[in-house]
């Protein structure tokens, strides 16, 4: 399951606070001043083992002094248009306003699944405050407190019930073929990369950031390859998403990541790995996609014999703890290591489908964990008894132990590193679960 969940509403109702609560992050700035959130913020979220992307939008308003008002309204409409589910946030303390009713009408016209979250209901005893909002006619209405979390569990239960149960079928993929997605900030050379591979200018290439507006899918059958290659619109730093078409491209790129098998994350060698690159990387990881990092424009870099090593180490340090990732240094213009990048992406695709026999897992790994068991917790010894790989489309492993609830994160990282040391999962996120034996 994957999908886009957009949070909309008028200013200062707590949208960004709810976004932070649902994503478990502090991505969105929270302030009592209306209009703080102008540009779209997006982050991965997870609930009951279901992953999806949440988008925070600016406060929908009219007649304010904010010079960005029209742009905020356009992007809120696009967030509604692209969403699989819409969370409409209102202020339970302030009550229903004419602007709430205007936003509600906009949401109803979209015919998308929508949920009304009446915010600032800080305890169950205040739940009666939602009665005023029932006149909006929303089937799903929840009293919530973004500050303390009251009601957000029930809200998320309803959200995941509306999310798509399988990948977007609007693109006529051949299901057996790998789907490789090229992502990155604008102007890092994604379209040049694809044009160099295909030998034709199928994609617009421009020095103007944001030239590519939508995801373009090309079946690649040259040099013995056969897969779908996806060139997405550049994902731009959130503070610079200032036009509706560019925001649309961001939403489409998120969908492309969700519907891919492997993502090639392209960086600009002249700029290194920046915060937006890390946001994209973590979005790929959260969606459990394979990843290859391609550092483009390497031909323009002043190099010594240690440059590549230093660059690679800087990237690995920033992407920890998931740092078992292939990194290639390429040039789209000089056609350096382009086919090698595709070969590596297909190797990651194969690794993502790796199945390890249960007997092999136990014979190889159990002795390691017997010699280095989890730390004793409150005088209780913890031991791992049995290991198996789960029958899922991506690598997931179940470790059965006598006291799984006492196994902490540092040991979980040790377990994952042990798996990666003994089996090749380079570029592939893996999930580990500890269960009661």
Short mmCIF file of C-alpha atoms in Angstrom, two decimals:
data_model
loop_
_atom_site.label_atom_id
_atom_site.label_comp_id
_atom_site.label_asym_id
_atom_site.label_seq_id
_atom_site.Cartn_x
_atom_site.Cartn_y
_atom_site.Cartn_z
CA UNK A 1 0.00 0.00 0.00
CA UNK A 2 1.15 3.53 -0.79
CA UNK A 3 -0.53 6.80 -1.59
CA UNK A 4 -0.64 10.54 -1.03
CA UNK A 5 -2.53 12.08 1.90
CA UNK A 6 -3.01 15.86 1.68
CA UNK A 7 -3.75 18.02 4.72
CA UNK A 8 -5.77 21.12 3.87
CA UNK A 9 -7.68 23.82 5.71
CA UNK A 10 -7.73 27.53 6.45
CA UNK A 11 -4.81 29.22 8.25
CA UNK A 12 -3.88 28.56 11.88
CA UNK A 13 -6.08 25.50 12.48
CA UNK A 14 -3.08 23.27 13.28
CA UNK A 15 -2.34 21.62 9.93
CA UNK A 16 1.43 21.68 10.38
CA UNK A 17 1.16 20.45 13.97
CA UNK A 18 -0.97 17.55 12.75
CA UNK A 19 1.53 16.90 9.93
CA UNK A 20 4.35 16.69 12.49
CA UNK A 21 2.26 14.38 14.69
CA UNK A 22 1.34 11.98 11.86
CA UNK A 23 4.84 11.81 10.37
CA UNK A 24 6.64 11.69 13.72
CA UNK A 25 8.92 14.51 12.59
CA UNK A 26 9.47 18.23 13.02
CA UNK A 27 9.52 19.02 9.30
CA UNK A 28 6.84 21.72 9.35
CA UNK A 29 7.32 25.05 11.12
CA UNK A 30 4.61 25.60 13.73
CA UNK A 31 3.68 29.17 14.73
CA UNK A 32 0.55 31.02 15.80
CA UNK A 33 0.97 33.45 12.92
CA UNK A 34 -1.34 32.55 10.01
CA UNK A 35 0.37 31.75 6.73
CA UNK A 36 3.63 30.31 8.09
CA UNK A 37 3.38 27.32 5.75
CA UNK A 38 3.48 28.69 2.21
CA UNK A 39 5.28 25.93 0.34
CA UNK A 40 4.35 22.29 0.31
CA UNK A 41 6.10 19.99 2.75
CA UNK A 42 5.97 16.24 2.23
CA UNK A 43 7.27 13.34 4.28
CA UNK A 44 6.79 9.58 4.53
CA UNK A 45 4.52 8.20 7.23
CA UNK A 46 3.59 4.75 8.44
CA UNK A 47 0.66 3.31 10.35
CA UNK A 48 -0.01 -0.36 11.10
CA UNK A 49 2.72 -1.40 8.62
CA UNK A 50 1.18 0.72 5.84
CA UNK A 51 3.47 3.35 4.29
CA UNK A 52 2.27 6.50 2.55
CA UNK A 53 3.26 10.13 1.94
CA UNK A 54 1.68 13.08 3.77
CA UNK A 55 1.64 16.56 2.21
CA UNK A 56 1.20 19.70 4.32
CA UNK A 57 -0.34 22.68 2.53
CA UNK A 58 -0.52 26.39 3.25
CA UNK A 59 -3.60 27.88 4.86
CA UNK A 60 -6.37 28.40 2.30
CA UNK A 61 -7.57 31.98 2.58
CA UNK A 62 -9.01 34.93 0.70
CA UNK A 63 -8.73 38.68 1.22
CA UNK A 64 -5.59 38.52 3.37
CA UNK A 65 -2.51 40.75 3.20
CA UNK A 66 -0.33 37.80 2.18
CA UNK A 67 1.14 38.41 -1.29
CA UNK A 68 1.39 34.63 -1.73
CA UNK A 69 -2.33 34.08 -1.11
CA UNK A 70 -3.25 33.22 -4.71
CA UNK A 71 -0.31 30.85 -5.04
CA UNK A 72 -1.19 29.10 -1.77
CA UNK A 73 -4.76 28.58 -2.99
CA UNK A 74 -3.53 27.10 -6.29
CA UNK A 75 -1.21 24.68 -4.56
CA UNK A 76 -3.89 23.65 -2.07
CA UNK A 77 -6.15 22.83 -5.02
CA UNK A 78 -3.38 20.78 -6.63
CA UNK A 79 -2.79 18.94 -3.36
CA UNK A 80 -6.47 18.02 -3.39
CA UNK A 81 -6.32 16.99 -7.04
CA UNK A 82 -3.31 14.69 -6.62
CA UNK A 83 -4.24 13.17 -3.26
CA UNK A 84 -5.63 9.71 -2.70
CA UNK A 85 -7.08 10.89 0.63
CA UNK A 86 -7.75 14.42 1.93
CA UNK A 87 -7.65 15.37 5.63
CA UNK A 88 -9.64 18.59 6.12
CA UNK A 89 -8.54 20.28 9.37
CA UNK A 90 -10.73 22.74 11.27
CA UNK A 91 -10.44 24.49 14.65
CA UNK A 92 -12.78 23.03 17.29
CA UNK A 93 -12.21 25.95 19.66
CA UNK A 94 -12.97 28.67 17.13
CA UNK A 95 -15.90 26.83 15.58
CA UNK A 96 -17.17 26.63 12.03
CA UNK A 97 -16.37 29.62 9.79
CA UNK A 98 -17.50 30.66 6.29
CA UNK A 99 -13.98 29.90 5.01
CA UNK A 100 -14.25 26.36 6.42
CA UNK A 101 -17.45 25.95 4.43
CA UNK A 102 -15.73 27.22 1.27
CA UNK A 103 -12.86 24.73 1.68
CA UNK A 104 -15.35 21.94 2.42
CA UNK A 105 -17.16 22.65 -0.84
CA UNK A 106 -13.87 22.56 -2.74
CA UNK A 107 -13.10 19.15 -1.22
CA UNK A 108 -16.56 17.76 -1.97
CA UNK A 109 -16.25 18.77 -5.63
CA UNK A 110 -13.02 16.77 -5.92
CA UNK A 111 -14.96 13.53 -5.22
CA UNK A 112 -11.83 12.21 -3.46
CA UNK A 113 -12.06 10.27 -0.18
CA UNK A 114 -12.00 12.89 2.55
CA UNK A 115 -11.93 13.02 6.33
CA UNK A 116 -12.79 15.92 8.62
CA UNK A 117 -10.39 16.37 11.55
CA UNK A 118 -11.75 18.82 14.13
CA UNK A 119 -8.53 19.88 15.83
CA UNK A 120 -7.76 21.31 19.29
CA UNK A 121 -10.06 18.85 21.04
CA UNK A 122 -7.60 18.07 23.79
CA UNK A 123 -9.56 15.47 25.76
CA UNK A 124 -12.50 13.10 25.20
CA UNK A 125 -14.67 15.34 27.40
CA UNK A 126 -14.43 18.03 24.70
CA UNK A 127 -15.62 15.77 21.88
CA UNK A 128 -19.06 17.42 21.89
CA UNK A 129 -17.44 20.43 20.16
CA UNK A 130 -17.56 18.59 16.83
CA UNK A 131 -21.37 18.80 16.68
CA UNK A 132 -21.25 22.22 15.00
CA UNK A 133 -19.17 20.73 12.16
CA UNK A 134 -21.62 17.92 11.38
CA UNK A 135 -23.60 20.36 9.21
CA UNK A 136 -20.78 20.11 6.65
CA UNK A 137 -22.09 16.62 5.86
CA UNK A 138 -18.75 14.80 5.99
CA UNK A 139 -19.28 11.10 6.56
CA UNK A 140 -16.00 10.68 8.46
CA UNK A 141 -15.54 13.25 11.24
CA UNK A 142 -12.97 12.87 14.04
CA UNK A 143 -12.20 15.01 17.08
CA UNK A 144 -8.41 15.22 17.38
CA UNK A 145 -5.65 17.04 19.20
CA UNK A 146 -2.54 17.46 17.09
CA UNK A 147 -0.71 18.68 20.20
CA UNK A 148 -1.23 15.62 22.43
CA UNK A 149 -2.30 12.99 19.89
CA UNK A 150 -5.89 12.52 21.07
CA UNK A 151 -7.91 10.84 18.29
CA UNK A 152 -5.07 10.61 15.77
CA UNK A 153 -4.96 6.81 15.91
CA UNK A 154 -8.61 6.55 14.88
CA UNK A 155 -7.96 9.17 12.19
CA UNK A 156 -5.08 7.13 10.73
CA UNK A 157 -7.16 3.94 10.84
CA UNK A 158 -9.65 5.64 8.55
CA UNK A 159 -6.91 7.11 6.32
CA UNK A 160 -5.36 3.73 5.52
CA UNK A 161 -8.79 2.24 4.80
CA UNK A 162 -9.04 4.67 1.85
CA UNK A 163 -5.51 4.24 0.48
CA UNK A 164 -5.00 2.23 -2.72
CA UNK A 165 -4.42 -1.46 -2.07
CA UNK A 166 -1.98 -1.86 -4.97
CA UNK A 167 0.24 0.19 -7.25
CA UNK A 168 -1.15 2.79 -9.61
CA UNK A 169 -2.33 1.01 -12.78
CA UNK A 170 -2.76 4.18 -14.83
CA UNK A 171 0.55 3.36 -16.55
CA UNK A 172 0.41 0.27 -18.74
CA UNK A 173 3.52 -1.44 -17.41
CA UNK A 174 4.49 -4.93 -18.41
CA UNK A 175 4.34 -6.38 -14.94
CA UNK A 176 7.35 -8.67 -15.34
CA UNK A 177 9.71 -5.83 -16.25
CA UNK A 178 11.71 -3.92 -13.63
CA UNK A 179 10.63 -0.31 -13.09
CA UNK A 180 13.57 2.01 -12.57
CA UNK A 181 12.86 5.57 -11.52
CA UNK A 182 15.30 8.48 -11.90
CA UNK A 183 14.84 11.12 -9.18
CA UNK A 184 16.67 14.12 -7.79
CA UNK A 185 16.61 17.86 -7.38
CA UNK A 186 15.96 19.96 -10.50
CA UNK A 187 18.80 20.54 -12.93
CA UNK A 188 21.03 17.67 -11.81
CA UNK A 189 20.90 16.13 -15.29
CA UNK A 190 18.15 13.51 -15.15
CA UNK A 191 16.81 14.17 -18.65
CA UNK A 192 20.34 14.43 -20.07
CA UNK A 193 21.03 11.04 -18.52
CA UNK A 194 18.04 9.48 -20.26
CA UNK A 195 18.73 11.18 -23.59
CA UNK A 196 22.31 9.90 -23.51
CA UNK A 197 21.05 6.37 -22.91
CA UNK A 198 18.42 6.41 -25.65
CA UNK A 199 20.51 8.35 -28.16
CA UNK A 200 17.69 10.75 -28.95
CA UNK A 201 16.24 13.93 -27.47
CA UNK A 202 13.02 12.36 -26.29
CA UNK A 203 13.02 14.56 -23.21
CA UNK A 204 13.29 18.33 -23.02
CA UNK A 205 16.71 19.26 -21.63
CA UNK A 206 17.16 22.78 -20.35
CA UNK A 207 19.29 24.70 -17.89
CA UNK A 208 16.02 26.06 -16.48
CA UNK A 209 15.26 24.13 -13.31
CA UNK A 210 11.90 22.39 -13.48
CA UNK A 211 11.71 21.91 -17.27
CA UNK A 212 10.40 18.37 -16.85
CA UNK A 213 6.87 18.70 -15.47
CA UNK A 214 5.68 15.12 -15.40
CA UNK A 215 6.99 11.60 -15.15
CA UNK A 216 7.98 10.20 -18.56
CA UNK A 217 8.15 6.42 -19.03
CA UNK A 218 10.43 4.85 -21.61
CA UNK A 219 10.81 1.16 -22.32
CA UNK A 220 14.55 0.63 -22.63
CA UNK A 221 15.62 -2.30 -24.80
CA UNK A 222 19.14 -1.37 -25.87
CA UNK A 223 22.43 -3.14 -25.05
CA UNK A 224 20.59 -6.26 -23.92
CA UNK A 225 18.47 -4.45 -21.32
CA UNK A 226 14.67 -4.57 -21.06
CA UNK A 227 12.97 -2.49 -18.39
CA UNK A 228 10.99 0.70 -17.85
CA UNK A 229 13.06 3.80 -17.18
CA UNK A 230 11.23 6.70 -15.56
CA UNK A 231 12.45 10.31 -15.76
CA UNK A 232 10.62 12.31 -13.12
CA UNK A 233 10.23 16.00 -12.62
CA UNK A 234 12.93 17.47 -10.39
CA UNK A 235 12.05 17.41 -6.70
CA UNK A 236 12.81 20.93 -5.60
CA UNK A 237 13.73 22.22 -2.14
CA UNK A 238 10.50 22.94 -0.30
CA UNK A 239 11.29 26.64 0.09
CA UNK A 240 11.45 27.05 -3.69
CA UNK A 241 8.26 25.30 -4.81
CA UNK A 242 6.45 28.45 -5.85
CA UNK A 243 4.41 27.61 -8.93
CA UNK A 244 1.52 25.27 -9.44
CA UNK A 245 3.03 23.25 -12.30
CA UNK A 246 6.20 22.63 -10.36
CA UNK A 247 4.27 21.51 -7.31
CA UNK A 248 2.30 19.18 -9.59
CA UNK A 249 5.62 17.70 -10.74
CA UNK A 250 6.62 17.06 -7.12
CA UNK A 251 3.40 15.13 -6.51
CA UNK A 252 3.92 13.10 -9.67
CA UNK A 253 7.49 12.32 -8.70
CA UNK A 254 6.33 10.99 -5.33
CA UNK A 255 3.90 8.72 -7.15
CA UNK A 256 6.69 7.57 -9.47
CA UNK A 257 8.82 6.58 -6.47
CA UNK A 258 5.91 4.66 -4.98
CA UNK A 259 5.37 2.73 -8.22
CA UNK A 260 9.02 1.91 -8.94
CA UNK A 261 11.18 -1.05 -7.97
CA UNK A 262 14.52 0.76 -7.93
CA UNK A 263 15.30 4.49 -7.81
CA UNK A 264 18.43 6.10 -9.23
CA UNK A 265 18.99 9.12 -7.01
CA UNK A 266 21.00 11.64 -9.01
CA UNK A 267 23.23 14.19 -7.26
CA UNK A 268 25.15 17.17 -8.60
CA UNK A 269 28.89 16.69 -8.07
CA UNK A 270 29.40 20.44 -7.75
CA UNK A 271 27.02 20.65 -4.79
CA UNK A 272 27.44 17.37 -2.98
CA UNK A 273 24.58 15.81 -1.00
CA UNK A 274 22.24 18.42 0.45
CA UNK A 275 19.19 18.35 2.70
CA UNK A 276 16.75 17.93 -0.18
CA UNK A 277 18.76 15.01 -1.53
CA UNK A 278 18.50 13.39 1.91
CA UNK A 279 14.74 13.99 1.96
CA UNK A 280 14.41 12.18 -1.36
CA UNK A 281 16.69 9.38 -0.17
CA UNK A 282 14.63 8.83 2.98
CA UNK A 283 11.42 8.92 0.92
CA UNK A 284 12.83 6.11 -1.25
CA UNK A 285 13.91 4.18 1.84
CA UNK A 286 10.55 4.63 3.58
CA UNK A 287 8.81 3.30 0.48
CA UNK A 288 11.11 0.24 0.62
CA UNK A 289 12.51 0.80 -2.88
CA UNK A 290 15.95 -0.21 -4.05
CA UNK A 291 18.35 2.70 -4.52
CA UNK A 292 21.47 3.57 -6.48
CA UNK A 293 23.17 6.96 -6.01
CA UNK A 294 24.59 8.47 -9.22
CA UNK A 295 26.82 11.53 -8.78
CA UNK A 296 26.46 13.39 -12.08
CA UNK A 297 28.67 16.09 -13.65
CA UNK A 298 31.76 14.28 -12.37
CA UNK A 299 33.61 15.50 -15.48
CA UNK A 300 33.37 19.08 -14.17
CA UNK A 301 34.97 18.29 -10.81
CA UNK A 302 38.56 19.05 -9.91
CA UNK A 303 39.82 15.63 -8.91
CA UNK A 304 42.76 13.99 -7.20
CA UNK A 305 43.25 10.29 -6.52
CA UNK A 306 41.34 10.71 -3.23
CA UNK A 307 38.41 12.83 -4.45
CA UNK A 308 36.00 9.97 -5.17
CA UNK A 309 36.78 8.25 -1.86
CA UNK A 310 36.23 11.43 0.12
CA UNK A 311 33.00 12.19 -1.76
CA UNK A 312 31.71 8.65 -1.22
CA UNK A 313 32.53 8.72 2.49
CA UNK A 314 30.74 12.06 2.90
CA UNK A 315 27.60 10.62 1.30
CA UNK A 316 27.70 7.43 3.38
CA UNK A 317 28.10 9.43 6.57
CA UNK A 318 25.01 11.52 5.84
CA UNK A 319 22.71 8.65 4.81
CA UNK A 320 23.41 6.51 7.91
CA UNK A 321 22.20 4.13 9.21
CA UNK A 322 21.14 2.80 5.77
CA UNK A 323 24.53 3.22 4.13
CA UNK A 324 24.85 -0.09 2.26
CA UNK A 325 24.17 1.68 -1.03
CA UNK A 326 25.96 1.66 -4.43
CA UNK A 327 27.48 5.03 -5.39
CA UNK A 328 28.67 5.73 -8.93
CA UNK A 329 30.35 8.82 -10.37
CA UNK A 330 28.97 9.59 -13.81
CA UNK A 331 28.77 12.19 -16.56
CA UNK A 332 25.62 12.33 -18.66
CA UNK A 333 27.23 14.70 -21.17
CA UNK A 334 30.39 12.62 -21.63
CA UNK A 335 28.49 9.33 -21.27
CA UNK A 336 30.70 8.07 -18.46
CA UNK A 337 29.44 5.02 -16.48
CA UNK A 338 25.85 5.38 -17.68
CA UNK A 339 25.43 1.70 -18.61
CA UNK A 340 27.22 0.76 -15.40
CA UNK A 341 24.55 2.71 -13.50
CA UNK A 342 21.80 0.72 -15.23
CA UNK A 343 23.60 -2.56 -14.56
CA UNK A 344 23.87 -1.67 -10.89
CA UNK A 345 20.18 -0.70 -10.73
CA UNK A 346 19.22 -4.08 -12.19
CA UNK A 347 21.52 -5.84 -9.71
CA UNK A 348 19.70 -4.01 -6.92
CA UNK A 349 16.41 -5.16 -8.46
CA UNK A 350 17.61 -8.78 -8.30
CA UNK A 351 18.84 -8.38 -4.72
CA UNK A 352 15.45 -6.99 -3.74
CA UNK A 353 13.92 -10.28 -4.88
CA UNK A 354 16.49 -12.46 -3.09
CA UNK A 355 15.06 -15.40 -1.12
CA UNK A 356 17.33 -17.04 1.47
CA UNK A 357 16.41 -20.58 2.57
CA UNK A 358 15.45 -20.83 6.25
CA UNK A 359 18.00 -23.55 6.88
CA UNK A 360 20.81 -21.40 5.49
CA UNK A 361 19.74 -18.42 7.60
CA UNK A 362 19.73 -20.42 10.81
CA UNK A 363 22.95 -22.36 10.16
CA UNK A 364 24.87 -19.22 9.32
CA UNK A 365 23.41 -16.58 11.65
CA UNK A 366 22.32 -18.36 14.84
CA UNK A 367 25.93 -19.14 15.93
CA UNK A 368 26.76 -15.44 15.54
CA UNK A 369 23.86 -14.37 17.73
CA UNK A 370 24.65 -17.07 20.27
CA UNK A 371 28.17 -15.67 20.62
CA UNK A 372 26.90 -12.08 20.69
CA UNK A 373 23.42 -12.22 22.23
CA UNK A 374 21.30 -9.18 23.04
CA UNK A 375 22.33 -7.37 26.24
CA UNK A 376 20.85 -8.72 29.48
CA UNK A 377 17.81 -6.68 30.46
CA UNK A 378 16.94 -6.37 34.18
CA UNK A 379 18.78 -9.59 34.87
CA UNK A 380 17.01 -11.49 32.11
CA UNK A 381 18.97 -13.19 29.34
CA UNK A 382 17.64 -12.82 25.82
CA UNK A 383 18.31 -15.34 23.08
CA UNK A 384 17.31 -15.65 19.43
CA UNK A 385 15.95 -19.11 18.70
CA UNK A 386 14.91 -19.15 15.06
CA UNK A 387 15.11 -17.02 11.89
CA UNK A 388 13.06 -17.01 8.71
CA UNK A 389 12.53 -14.75 5.72
CA UNK A 390 8.91 -13.74 5.30
CA UNK A 391 7.08 -14.48 2.01
CA UNK A 392 6.82 -10.82 0.98
CA UNK A 393 7.76 -8.96 -2.24
CA UNK A 394 10.72 -7.27 -0.51
CA UNK A 395 13.27 -8.61 2.02
CA UNK A 396 11.71 -8.98 5.46
CA UNK A 397 13.00 -11.22 8.23
CA UNK A 398 11.41 -12.54 11.40
CA UNK A 399 13.61 -13.31 14.41
CA UNK A 400 11.97 -15.41 17.10
CA UNK A 401 13.28 -14.82 20.62
CA UNK A 402 12.29 -15.62 24.19
CA UNK A 403 11.96 -11.92 25.18
CA UNK A 404 11.70 -9.90 21.94
CA UNK A 405 10.24 -6.86 23.70
CA UNK A 406 13.58 -6.20 25.41
CA UNK A 407 15.67 -6.07 22.23
CA UNK A 408 16.71 -2.45 21.69
CA UNK A 409 17.59 -0.45 18.57
CA UNK A 410 21.39 -0.79 18.80
CA UNK A 411 21.11 -4.58 18.73
CA UNK A 412 18.57 -4.40 15.91
CA UNK A 413 21.14 -2.45 13.88
CA UNK A 414 23.73 -5.11 14.73
CA UNK A 415 21.35 -7.78 13.44
CA UNK A 416 20.75 -5.90 10.19
CA UNK A 417 24.48 -5.33 9.70
CA UNK A 418 25.09 -9.04 10.31
CA UNK A 419 22.59 -9.93 7.60
CA UNK A 420 24.20 -7.48 5.19
CA UNK A 421 27.69 -8.81 5.98
CA UNK A 422 26.67 -12.38 5.17
CA UNK A 423 24.25 -11.74 2.30
CA UNK A 424 24.30 -9.19 -0.51
CA UNK A 425 21.50 -6.68 -0.04
CA UNK A 426 23.44 -3.65 -1.22
CA UNK A 427 21.03 -0.88 -2.18
CA UNK A 428 18.02 -2.68 -0.70
CA UNK A 429 16.18 -1.62 2.48
CA UNK A 430 15.35 -4.63 4.66
CA UNK A 431 12.82 -5.00 7.45
CA UNK A 432 13.49 -6.94 10.65
CA UNK A 433 10.81 -8.09 13.09
CA UNK A 434 11.32 -9.67 16.49
CA UNK A 435 8.60 -12.05 17.64
CA UNK A 436 7.88 -14.22 20.62
CA UNK A 437 9.09 -17.81 20.36
#
